[in-house]
Amino acid sequence: MHRDLEHRTFDFACEIARLCTYLMTRGPVVRQLSRELLDAGTSIGANYEEAIAAQSRPDFVSKCSISRKEARETRYWLRVIATCDPDTAQRVSPLVVEVGELVAVIGAVVRNARLNLARR
């Protein structure tokens, strides 16, 4: 499971980077929004990578929780961009779906890890 999520968050970060390259051509407002999106969208996988190398279970939960927060923020920026620049909506839509799934999967990882902590 960790390996799949590791690859999935990496692939997602690459898709976000490609989208942001395109968005930089869409005007000043969308260009600024794309910077926020790039930061949040690539941070999901980076924080998950940190979680995999966690020094303790509480550290793992903390890093995964940050990853989930970044995923939620990414979903927000994607929605703002699609609303402010409707011509990008078709390109953004699959990423909104994917990041929603990442929020759910990482949320499940956090819940399970917290349950395991409580059992100790």
mmCIF file of C-alpha atoms in Angstrom:
data_model
loop_
_atom_site.group_PDB
_atom_site.id
_atom_site.type_symbol
_atom_site.label_atom_id
_atom_site.label_comp_id
_atom_site.label_asym_id
_atom_site.label_seq_id
_atom_site.Cartn_x
_atom_site.Cartn_y
_atom_site.Cartn_z
ATOM 1 C CA MET A 1 0.000 0.000 0.000
ATOM 2 C CA HIS A 2 2.731 2.479 0.932
ATOM 3 C CA ARG A 3 4.523 1.818 -2.352
ATOM 4 C CA ASP A 4 1.365 2.413 -4.391
ATOM 5 C CA LEU A 5 0.616 5.657 -2.571
ATOM 6 C CA GLU A 6 4.238 6.724 -2.924
ATOM 7 C CA HIS A 7 4.029 6.295 -6.717
ATOM 8 C CA ARG A 8 0.584 7.818 -6.924
ATOM 9 C CA THR A 9 1.585 10.990 -5.065
ATOM 10 C CA PHE A 10 4.733 11.271 -7.198
ATOM 11 C CA ASP A 11 2.739 10.933 -10.428
ATOM 12 C CA PHE A 12 0.240 13.473 -9.128
ATOM 13 C CA ALA A 13 3.035 15.964 -8.378
ATOM 14 C CA CYS A 14 4.305 15.564 -11.947
ATOM 15 C CA GLU A 15 0.803 16.194 -13.334
ATOM 16 C CA ILE A 16 0.507 19.309 -11.173
ATOM 17 C CA ALA A 17 3.878 20.553 -12.435
ATOM 18 C CA ARG A 18 2.777 20.037 -16.054
ATOM 19 C CA LEU A 19 -0.519 21.809 -15.387
ATOM 20 C CA CYS A 20 1.260 24.734 -13.738
ATOM 21 C CA THR A 21 3.562 25.091 -16.743
ATOM 22 C CA TYR A 22 0.434 25.504 -18.862
ATOM 23 C CA LEU A 23 -1.246 27.809 -16.338
ATOM 24 C CA MET A 24 1.696 30.211 -16.424
ATOM 25 C CA THR A 25 0.446 31.226 -19.880
ATOM 26 C CA ARG A 26 -3.117 31.965 -18.724
ATOM 27 C CA GLY A 27 -2.733 35.493 -17.307
ATOM 28 C CA PRO A 28 -1.571 37.156 -14.101
ATOM 29 C CA VAL A 29 -4.274 35.932 -11.720
ATOM 30 C CA VAL A 30 -4.130 32.302 -12.796
ATOM 31 C CA ARG A 31 -0.332 32.523 -12.862
ATOM 32 C CA GLN A 32 -0.344 33.544 -9.174
ATOM 33 C CA LEU A 33 -2.865 30.835 -8.294
ATOM 34 C CA SER A 34 -0.709 28.271 -10.093
ATOM 35 C CA ARG A 35 2.198 29.085 -7.764
ATOM 36 C CA GLU A 36 0.036 28.225 -4.767
ATOM 37 C CA LEU A 37 -1.119 25.073 -6.529
ATOM 38 C CA LEU A 38 2.431 24.017 -7.339
ATOM 39 C CA ASP A 39 3.529 24.412 -3.717
ATOM 40 C CA ALA A 40 0.602 22.464 -2.285
ATOM 41 C CA GLY A 41 0.332 19.851 -5.026
ATOM 42 C CA THR A 42 3.966 18.797 -4.869
ATOM 43 C CA SER A 43 4.009 18.885 -1.077
ATOM 44 C CA ILE A 44 1.553 15.968 -0.826
ATOM 45 C CA GLY A 45 4.104 13.446 -2.018
ATOM 46 C CA ALA A 46 7.034 15.130 -0.310
ATOM 47 C CA ASN A 47 5.316 14.872 3.069
ATOM 48 C CA TYR A 48 4.272 11.303 2.379
ATOM 49 C CA GLU A 49 7.912 10.467 1.589
ATOM 50 C CA GLU A 50 8.821 11.986 4.957
ATOM 51 C CA ALA A 51 6.141 9.851 6.614
ATOM 52 C CA ILE A 52 7.606 6.677 5.149
ATOM 53 C CA ALA A 53 10.926 7.552 6.795
ATOM 54 C CA ALA A 54 9.287 8.566 10.081
ATOM 55 C CA GLN A 55 11.250 8.013 13.256
ATOM 56 C CA SER A 56 8.193 6.897 15.224
ATOM 57 C CA ARG A 57 4.509 6.118 14.802
ATOM 58 C CA PRO A 58 3.470 9.559 16.069
ATOM 59 C CA ASP A 59 5.885 11.122 13.561
ATOM 60 C CA PHE A 60 4.315 8.980 10.810
ATOM 61 C CA VAL A 61 0.824 10.170 11.775
ATOM 62 C CA SER A 62 1.984 13.779 11.861
ATOM 63 C CA LYS A 63 3.607 13.679 8.415
ATOM 64 C CA CYS A 64 0.636 11.861 6.879
ATOM 65 C CA SER A 65 -1.695 14.425 8.413
ATOM 66 C CA ILE A 66 0.320 17.213 6.797
ATOM 67 C CA SER A 67 0.168 15.352 3.487
ATOM 68 C CA ARG A 68 -3.623 15.141 3.784
ATOM 69 C CA LYS A 69 -3.861 18.871 4.586
ATOM 70 C CA GLU A 70 -1.770 19.675 1.517
ATOM 71 C CA ALA A 71 -4.049 17.477 -0.593
ATOM 72 C CA ARG A 72 -7.088 19.359 0.671
ATOM 73 C CA GLU A 73 -5.392 22.684 -0.083
ATOM 74 C CA THR A 74 -4.509 21.434 -3.569
ATOM 75 C CA ARG A 75 -8.140 20.532 -4.200
ATOM 76 C CA TYR A 76 -9.102 24.061 -3.159
ATOM 77 C CA TRP A 77 -6.637 25.724 -5.557
ATOM 78 C CA LEU A 78 -7.706 23.459 -8.416
ATOM 79 C CA ARG A 79 -11.328 24.422 -7.850
ATOM 80 C CA VAL A 80 -10.489 28.140 -7.690
ATOM 81 C CA ILE A 81 -8.485 27.933 -10.914
ATOM 82 C CA ALA A 82 -11.229 26.028 -12.744
ATOM 83 C CA THR A 83 -13.779 28.611 -11.608
ATOM 84 C CA CYS A 84 -11.657 31.682 -12.400
ATOM 85 C CA ASP A 85 -10.526 30.354 -15.770
ATOM 86 C CA PRO A 86 -13.327 28.143 -17.136
ATOM 87 C CA ASP A 87 -11.228 27.247 -20.203
ATOM 88 C CA THR A 88 -8.996 25.188 -17.894
ATOM 89 C CA ALA A 89 -11.858 23.280 -16.237
ATOM 90 C CA GLN A 90 -11.627 20.254 -18.521
ATOM 91 C CA ARG A 91 -7.903 19.972 -17.863
ATOM 92 C CA VAL A 92 -8.303 20.457 -14.098
ATOM 93 C CA SER A 93 -11.282 18.157 -13.551
ATOM 94 C CA PRO A 94 -9.404 14.805 -13.539
ATOM 95 C CA LEU A 95 -6.904 16.246 -11.066
ATOM 96 C CA VAL A 96 -9.730 17.295 -8.740
ATOM 97 C CA VAL A 97 -10.980 13.699 -8.816
ATOM 98 C CA GLU A 98 -7.507 12.278 -8.187
ATOM 99 C CA VAL A 99 -6.723 14.618 -5.315
ATOM 100 C CA GLY A 100 -10.109 13.802 -3.764
ATOM 101 C CA GLU A 101 -9.122 10.150 -3.839
ATOM 102 C CA LEU A 102 -5.734 10.988 -2.331
ATOM 103 C CA VAL A 103 -7.456 12.873 0.500
ATOM 104 C CA ALA A 104 -9.586 9.785 1.195
ATOM 105 C CA VAL A 105 -6.719 7.284 1.022
ATOM 106 C CA ILE A 106 -4.331 9.353 3.121
ATOM 107 C CA GLY A 107 -7.173 10.005 5.567
ATOM 108 C CA ALA A 108 -7.665 6.249 5.931
ATOM 109 C CA VAL A 109 -3.924 5.796 6.518
ATOM 110 C CA VAL A 110 -4.032 8.450 9.251
ATOM 111 C CA ARG A 111 -7.098 6.890 10.907
ATOM 112 C CA ASN A 112 -5.566 3.406 10.882
ATOM 113 C CA ALA A 113 -2.245 4.662 12.203
ATOM 114 C CA ARG A 114 -4.020 6.535 15.025
ATOM 115 C CA LEU A 115 -6.011 3.414 15.908
ATOM 116 C CA ASN A 116 -2.800 1.409 16.053
ATOM 117 C CA LEU A 117 -1.275 4.051 18.321
ATOM 118 C CA ALA A 118 -4.279 3.922 20.653
ATOM 119 C CA ARG A 119 -3.999 0.114 20.933
ATOM 120 C CA ARG A 120 -0.441 0.265 22.205
#
